[in-house]
Coordinates of C-alpha atoms and ligand atoms in Angstrom, one line a residue:
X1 CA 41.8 -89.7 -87.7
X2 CA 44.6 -88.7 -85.2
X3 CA 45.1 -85.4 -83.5
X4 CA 47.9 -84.4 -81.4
X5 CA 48.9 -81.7 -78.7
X6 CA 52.6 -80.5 -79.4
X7 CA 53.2 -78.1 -76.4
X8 CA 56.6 -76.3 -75.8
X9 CA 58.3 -77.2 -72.4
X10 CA 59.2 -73.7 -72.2
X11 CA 57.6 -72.6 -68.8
X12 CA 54.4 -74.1 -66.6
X13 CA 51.3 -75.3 -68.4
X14 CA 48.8 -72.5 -68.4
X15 CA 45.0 -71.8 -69.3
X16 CA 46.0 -71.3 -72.6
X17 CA 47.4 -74.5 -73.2
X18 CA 44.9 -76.3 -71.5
X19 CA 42.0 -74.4 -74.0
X20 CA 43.9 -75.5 -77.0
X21 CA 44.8 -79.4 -75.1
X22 CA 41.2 -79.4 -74.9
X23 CA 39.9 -78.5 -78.1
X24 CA 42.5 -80.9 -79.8
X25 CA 41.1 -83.7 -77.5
X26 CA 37.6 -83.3 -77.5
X27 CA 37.7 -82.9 -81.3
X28 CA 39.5 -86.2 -81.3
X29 CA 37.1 -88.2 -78.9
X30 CA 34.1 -86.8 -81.1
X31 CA 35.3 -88.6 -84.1
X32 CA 36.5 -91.4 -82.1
X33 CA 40.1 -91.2 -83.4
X34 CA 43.8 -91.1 -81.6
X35 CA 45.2 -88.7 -79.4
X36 CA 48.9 -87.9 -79.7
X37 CA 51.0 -86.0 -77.4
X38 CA 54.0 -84.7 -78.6
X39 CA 56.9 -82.6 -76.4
X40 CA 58.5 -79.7 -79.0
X41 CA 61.7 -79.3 -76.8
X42 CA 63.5 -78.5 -79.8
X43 CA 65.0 -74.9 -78.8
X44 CA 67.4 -76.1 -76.1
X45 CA 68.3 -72.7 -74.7
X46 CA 64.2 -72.6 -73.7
X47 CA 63.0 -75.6 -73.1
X48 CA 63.6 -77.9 -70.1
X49 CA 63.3 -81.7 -69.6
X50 CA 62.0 -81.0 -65.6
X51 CA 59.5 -78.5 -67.5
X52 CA 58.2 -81.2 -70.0
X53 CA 57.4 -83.8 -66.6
X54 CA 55.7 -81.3 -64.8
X55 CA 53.5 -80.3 -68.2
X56 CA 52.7 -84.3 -68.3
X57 CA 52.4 -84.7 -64.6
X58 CA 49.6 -81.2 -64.9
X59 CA 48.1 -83.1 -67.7
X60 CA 47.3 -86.0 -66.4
X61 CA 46.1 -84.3 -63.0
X62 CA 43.3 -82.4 -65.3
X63 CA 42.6 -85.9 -66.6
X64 CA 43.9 -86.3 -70.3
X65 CA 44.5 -89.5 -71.5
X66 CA 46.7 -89.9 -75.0
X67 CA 46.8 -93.2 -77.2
X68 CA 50.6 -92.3 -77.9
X69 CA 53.6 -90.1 -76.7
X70 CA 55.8 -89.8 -73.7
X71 CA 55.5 -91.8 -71.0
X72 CA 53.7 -94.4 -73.3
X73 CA 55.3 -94.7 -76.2
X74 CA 53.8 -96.2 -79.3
X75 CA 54.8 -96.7 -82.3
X76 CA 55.7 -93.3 -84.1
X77 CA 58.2 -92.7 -81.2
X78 CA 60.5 -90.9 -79.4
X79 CA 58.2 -88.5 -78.7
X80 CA 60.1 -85.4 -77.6
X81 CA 61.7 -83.8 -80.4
X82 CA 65.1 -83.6 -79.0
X83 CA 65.6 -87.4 -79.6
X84 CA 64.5 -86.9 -83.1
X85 CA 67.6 -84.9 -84.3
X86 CA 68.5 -87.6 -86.6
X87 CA 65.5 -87.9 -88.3
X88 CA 65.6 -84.2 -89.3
X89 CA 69.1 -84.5 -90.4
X90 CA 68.5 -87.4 -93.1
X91 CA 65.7 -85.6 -94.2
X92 CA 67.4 -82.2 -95.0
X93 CA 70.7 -84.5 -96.4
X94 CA 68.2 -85.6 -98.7
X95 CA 66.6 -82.7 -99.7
X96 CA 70.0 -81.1 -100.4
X97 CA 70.9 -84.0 -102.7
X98 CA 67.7 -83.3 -104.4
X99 CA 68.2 -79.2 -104.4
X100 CA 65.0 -78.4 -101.8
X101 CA 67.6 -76.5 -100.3
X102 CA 70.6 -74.2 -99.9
X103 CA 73.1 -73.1 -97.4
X104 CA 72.8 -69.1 -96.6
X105 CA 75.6 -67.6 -95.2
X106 CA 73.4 -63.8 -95.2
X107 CA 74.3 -62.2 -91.7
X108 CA 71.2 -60.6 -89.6
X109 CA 71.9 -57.4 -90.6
X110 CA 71.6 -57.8 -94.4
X111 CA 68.5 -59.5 -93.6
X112 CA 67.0 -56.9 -92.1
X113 CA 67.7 -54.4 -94.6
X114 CA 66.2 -56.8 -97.3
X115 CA 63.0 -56.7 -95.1
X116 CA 63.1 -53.1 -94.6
X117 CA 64.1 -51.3 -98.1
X118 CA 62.6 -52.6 -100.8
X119 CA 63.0 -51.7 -104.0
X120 CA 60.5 -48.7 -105.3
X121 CA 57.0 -50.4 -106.5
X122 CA 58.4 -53.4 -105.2
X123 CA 56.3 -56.0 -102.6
X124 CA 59.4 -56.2 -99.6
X125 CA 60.9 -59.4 -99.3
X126 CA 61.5 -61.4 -96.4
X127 CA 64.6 -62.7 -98.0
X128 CA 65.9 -62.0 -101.5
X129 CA 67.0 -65.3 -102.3
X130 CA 70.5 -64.0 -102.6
X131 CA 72.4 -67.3 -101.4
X132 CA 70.1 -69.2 -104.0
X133 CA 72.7 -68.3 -106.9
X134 CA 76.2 -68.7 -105.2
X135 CA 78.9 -70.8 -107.0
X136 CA 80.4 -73.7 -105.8
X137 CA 83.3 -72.2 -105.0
X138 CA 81.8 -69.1 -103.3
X139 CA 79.7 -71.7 -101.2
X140 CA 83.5 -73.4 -100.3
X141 CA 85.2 -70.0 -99.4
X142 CA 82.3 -68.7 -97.2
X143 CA 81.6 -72.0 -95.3
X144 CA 85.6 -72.3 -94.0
X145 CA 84.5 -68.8 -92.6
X146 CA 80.8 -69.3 -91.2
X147 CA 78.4 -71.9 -90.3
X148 CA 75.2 -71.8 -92.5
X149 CA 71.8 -71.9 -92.0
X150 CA 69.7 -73.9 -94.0
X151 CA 67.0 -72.7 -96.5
X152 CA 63.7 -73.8 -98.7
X153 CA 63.8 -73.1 -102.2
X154 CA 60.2 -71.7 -102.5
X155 CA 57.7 -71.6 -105.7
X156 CA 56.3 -68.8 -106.2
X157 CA 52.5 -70.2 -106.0
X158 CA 49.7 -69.3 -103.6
X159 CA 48.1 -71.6 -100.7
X160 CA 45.1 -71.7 -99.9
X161 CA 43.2 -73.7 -96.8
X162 CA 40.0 -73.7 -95.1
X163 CA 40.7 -73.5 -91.2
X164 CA 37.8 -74.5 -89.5
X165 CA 37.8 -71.2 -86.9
X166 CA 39.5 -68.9 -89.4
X167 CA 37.7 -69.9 -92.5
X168 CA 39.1 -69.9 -96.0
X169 CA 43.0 -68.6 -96.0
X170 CA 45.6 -67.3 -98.8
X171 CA 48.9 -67.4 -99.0
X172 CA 50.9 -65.7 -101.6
X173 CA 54.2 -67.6 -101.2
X174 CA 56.4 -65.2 -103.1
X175 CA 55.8 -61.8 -101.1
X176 CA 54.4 -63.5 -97.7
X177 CA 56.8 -66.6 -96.8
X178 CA 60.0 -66.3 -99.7
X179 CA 62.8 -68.5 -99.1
X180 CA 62.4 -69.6 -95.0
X181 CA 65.0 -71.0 -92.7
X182 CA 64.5 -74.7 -91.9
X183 CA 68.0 -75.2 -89.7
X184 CA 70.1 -72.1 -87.9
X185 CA 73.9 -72.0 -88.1
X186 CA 74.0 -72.2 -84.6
X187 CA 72.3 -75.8 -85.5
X188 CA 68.9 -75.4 -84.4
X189 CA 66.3 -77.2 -86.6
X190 CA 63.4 -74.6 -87.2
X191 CA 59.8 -74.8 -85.8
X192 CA 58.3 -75.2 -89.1
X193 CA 60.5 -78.0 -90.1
X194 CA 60.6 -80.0 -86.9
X195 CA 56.5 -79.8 -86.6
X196 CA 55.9 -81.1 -90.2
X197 CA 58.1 -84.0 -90.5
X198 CA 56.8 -84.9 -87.5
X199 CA 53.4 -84.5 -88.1
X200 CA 54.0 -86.7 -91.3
X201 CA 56.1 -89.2 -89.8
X202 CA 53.4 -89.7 -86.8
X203 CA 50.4 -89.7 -89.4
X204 CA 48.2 -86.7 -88.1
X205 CA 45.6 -85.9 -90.0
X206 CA 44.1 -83.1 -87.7
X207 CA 46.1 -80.1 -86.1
X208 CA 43.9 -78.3 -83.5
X209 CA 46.4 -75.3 -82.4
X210 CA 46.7 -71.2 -81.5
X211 CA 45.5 -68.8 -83.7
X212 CA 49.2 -67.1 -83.1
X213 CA 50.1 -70.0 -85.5
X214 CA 47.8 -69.2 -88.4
X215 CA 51.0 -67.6 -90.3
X216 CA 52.7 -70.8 -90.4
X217 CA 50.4 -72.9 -92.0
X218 CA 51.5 -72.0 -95.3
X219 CA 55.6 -72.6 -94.5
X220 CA 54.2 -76.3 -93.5
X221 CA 52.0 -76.9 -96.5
X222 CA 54.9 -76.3 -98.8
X223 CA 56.8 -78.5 -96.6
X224 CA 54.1 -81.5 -96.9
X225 CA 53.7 -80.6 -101.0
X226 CA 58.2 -81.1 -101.0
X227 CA 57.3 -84.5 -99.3
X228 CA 54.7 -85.5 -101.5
X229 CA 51.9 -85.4 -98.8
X230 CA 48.8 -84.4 -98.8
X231 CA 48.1 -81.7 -96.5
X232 CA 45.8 -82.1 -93.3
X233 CA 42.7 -80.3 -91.8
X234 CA 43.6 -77.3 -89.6
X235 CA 41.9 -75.7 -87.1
X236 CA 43.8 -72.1 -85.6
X237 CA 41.7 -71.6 -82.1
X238 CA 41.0 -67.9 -80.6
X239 CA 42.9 -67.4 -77.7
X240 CA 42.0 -66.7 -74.5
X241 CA 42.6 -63.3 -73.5
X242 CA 42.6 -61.6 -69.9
X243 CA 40.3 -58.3 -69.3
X244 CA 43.0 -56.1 -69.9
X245 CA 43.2 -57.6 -73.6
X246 CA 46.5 -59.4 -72.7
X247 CA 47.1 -62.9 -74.4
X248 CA 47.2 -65.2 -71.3
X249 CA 50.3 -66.9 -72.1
X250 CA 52.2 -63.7 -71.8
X251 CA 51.0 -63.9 -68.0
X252 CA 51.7 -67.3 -67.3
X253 CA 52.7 -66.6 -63.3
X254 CA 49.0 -66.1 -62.1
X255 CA 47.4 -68.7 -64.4
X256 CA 49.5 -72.0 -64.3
X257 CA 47.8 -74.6 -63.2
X258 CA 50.5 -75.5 -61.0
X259 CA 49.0 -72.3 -59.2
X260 CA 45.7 -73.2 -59.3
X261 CA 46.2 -76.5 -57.8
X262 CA 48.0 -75.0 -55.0
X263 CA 45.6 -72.5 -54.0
X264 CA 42.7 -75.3 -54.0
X265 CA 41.1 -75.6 -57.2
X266 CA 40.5 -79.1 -58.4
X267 CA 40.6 -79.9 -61.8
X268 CA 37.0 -80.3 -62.2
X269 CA 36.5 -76.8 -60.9
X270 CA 39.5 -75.6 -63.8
X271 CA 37.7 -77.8 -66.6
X272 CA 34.4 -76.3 -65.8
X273 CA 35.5 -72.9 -65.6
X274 CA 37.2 -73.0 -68.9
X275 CA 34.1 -74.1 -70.5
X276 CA 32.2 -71.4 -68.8
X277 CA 34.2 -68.8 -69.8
X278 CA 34.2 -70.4 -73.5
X279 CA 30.6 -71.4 -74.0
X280 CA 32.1 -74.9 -74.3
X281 CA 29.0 -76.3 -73.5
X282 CA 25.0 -75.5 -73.3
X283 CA 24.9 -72.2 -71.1
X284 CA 21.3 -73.3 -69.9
X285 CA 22.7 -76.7 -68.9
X286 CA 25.4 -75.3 -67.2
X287 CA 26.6 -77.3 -64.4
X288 CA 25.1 -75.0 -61.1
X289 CA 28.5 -75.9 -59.1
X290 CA 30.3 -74.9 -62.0
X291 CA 32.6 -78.4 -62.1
X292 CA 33.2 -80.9 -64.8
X293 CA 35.3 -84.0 -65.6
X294 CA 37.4 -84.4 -69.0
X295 CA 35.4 -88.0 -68.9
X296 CA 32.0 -86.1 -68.7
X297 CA 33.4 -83.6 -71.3
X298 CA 34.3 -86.0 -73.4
X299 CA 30.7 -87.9 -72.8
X300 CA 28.7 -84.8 -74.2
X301 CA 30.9 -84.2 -77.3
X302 CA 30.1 -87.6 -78.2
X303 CA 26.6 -87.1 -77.3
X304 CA 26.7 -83.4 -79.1
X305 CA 25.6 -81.8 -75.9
X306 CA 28.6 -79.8 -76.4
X307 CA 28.3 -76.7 -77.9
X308 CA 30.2 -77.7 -81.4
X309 CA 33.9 -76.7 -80.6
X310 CA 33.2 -75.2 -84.6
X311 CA 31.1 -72.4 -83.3
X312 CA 33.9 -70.4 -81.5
X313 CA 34.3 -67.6 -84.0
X314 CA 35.1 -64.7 -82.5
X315 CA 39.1 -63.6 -82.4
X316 CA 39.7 -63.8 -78.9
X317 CA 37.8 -64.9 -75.7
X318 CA 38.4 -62.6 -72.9
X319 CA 38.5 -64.7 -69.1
X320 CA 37.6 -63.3 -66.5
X321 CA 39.1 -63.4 -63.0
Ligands
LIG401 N1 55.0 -76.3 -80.0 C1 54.2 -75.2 -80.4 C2 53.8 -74.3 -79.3 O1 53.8 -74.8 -78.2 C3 52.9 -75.7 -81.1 C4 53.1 -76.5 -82.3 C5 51.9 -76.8 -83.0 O2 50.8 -77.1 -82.4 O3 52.0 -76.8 -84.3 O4 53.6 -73.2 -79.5
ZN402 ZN1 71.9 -65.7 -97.7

């Protein structure tokens, strides 16, 4: 099996990416497969090449080890999206050849009113599917005017998955994912389309992620179906939460670990707080001076002395200062 990490370069790593780093990895080293780490510095105007070292350079202080990505290599590379723009490109040529999917030239503004006045009795649409049914020469005239963007012809037909924290989930395609974007005009390749041809073209076969990204399973699973795949197991973790019920990521200044290293905290001490806080492993076993190692961690997954990562059920855990 092979599981990967595929964090954003966006800002500093924080708790919450080291939770869901964690779960990914320890799931991996349990079943004794490959751990792949994968930079999503797709969205240009966010993410930053400086930001992507540091997350690596933070990584590796906490002690993670991968089998493939940056800094590495292997043999599925380059691993940081931006360098993978022609891949993406050949793909959607070919599913235009094929009619996967069609330019929309749809401004925001008759988007949102698609989304926000449906028809009476009607289930809203996210899109209508109106640039589905444009003529050739329509799609000539309006392209020497605009840029499109790029979108799936969807099925109407339902998903279903069992996520191993989220349990069995279904997805009507028609009224809860329509026709999505997979490239902007402004030439950025969507999210959903980036993570799944990568996924397939780097053979994972288990994505251990946020539960913020349950909602995009089912965009990816149609994806894989378009490519003939067959899709993977998924595992949408609950997120760590601060006492005041904010998501931690949203308060990234006071939790980054380039913070915590600063004001003293080895990584041992982070590691074993983290699994305090998240019944990682045995309460009655826990460690009195509250450190750990990731080799130690990884030790008692093997040895199931870890409470099983697949007993974290509840929606959200709550950390405490
Ligand atoms: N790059 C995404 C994020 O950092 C995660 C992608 C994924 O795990 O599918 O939010
Ligand atoms: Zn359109």
């Amino acid at each position: 099996m092979k599981g990967r990490f595929a964090p954003s370069p966006t800002g500093h790593i924080h708790l919450g990416n080291v939770w869901i780093a964690l779960l990914s990895y320890l799931s991996v080293k349990q079943q004794h497969g490959t751990f792949l780490v994968r930079m999503e510095d797709i969205d240009i105007q966010r993410s930053k090449r400086e930001l992507g070292e540091q997350l690596l350079d933070d990584l590796e202080w906490l002690g993670f080890e991968w089998d493939e990505g940056p800094r590495i290599g292997g043999a599925h590379g380059p691993y940081w999206q931006s360098e993978r723009y022609d891949y993406y490109e050949k793909t959607l040529a070919q599913w235009e050849s094929v009619g996967f999917v069609y330019p929309c030239f749809c401004n925001r503004a008759r988007i949102q009113s698609i989304a926000s006045a449906p028809h009476r009795g009607e289930i809203p649409h996210l899109y209508d599917g109106h640039c589905r049914h444009l003529s050739l020469a329509d799609i000539k005239e309006q392209w020497t005017q605009k840029e499109p963007s790029w979108r799936i012809k969807v099925e109407d037909r339902t998903i279903e998955f069992m996520d191993r924290w989220q349990g069995l989930q279904t997805r009507v395609l028609r009224s809860e994912v329509d026709d999505f974007v997979v490239k902007r005009g402004d030439g950025m390749f969507a999210y959903n389309l980036a993570v799944t041809l990568d996924d397939v073209a780097m053979g994972v076969t288990e994505i251990v992620r946020g539960a913020d990204l349950l909602d995009t399973t089912a965009q990816q699973m149609y994806l894989y179906s378009l490519l003939g795949e067959s899709p993977v197991h998924y595992g949408h973790a609950p997120l760590l939460i601060d006492v005041e019920g904010h998501r931690l990521s949203k308060r990234q200044k006071s939790i980054t670990i380039k913070e915590l290293r600063e004001s003293g905290y080895s990584s041992e001490r982070i590691l074993g707080e983290l699994c305090k806080q998240c019944d990682l492993v045995m309460k009655d076993e826990l460690l009195s001076h509250g450190t750990i190692t990731l080799c130690e961690l990884v030790e008692r997954a093997r040895n199931s002395e870890l409470m099983s990562v697949d007993t974290l059920f509840r929606d959200e855990i709550v950390v405490r200062n």
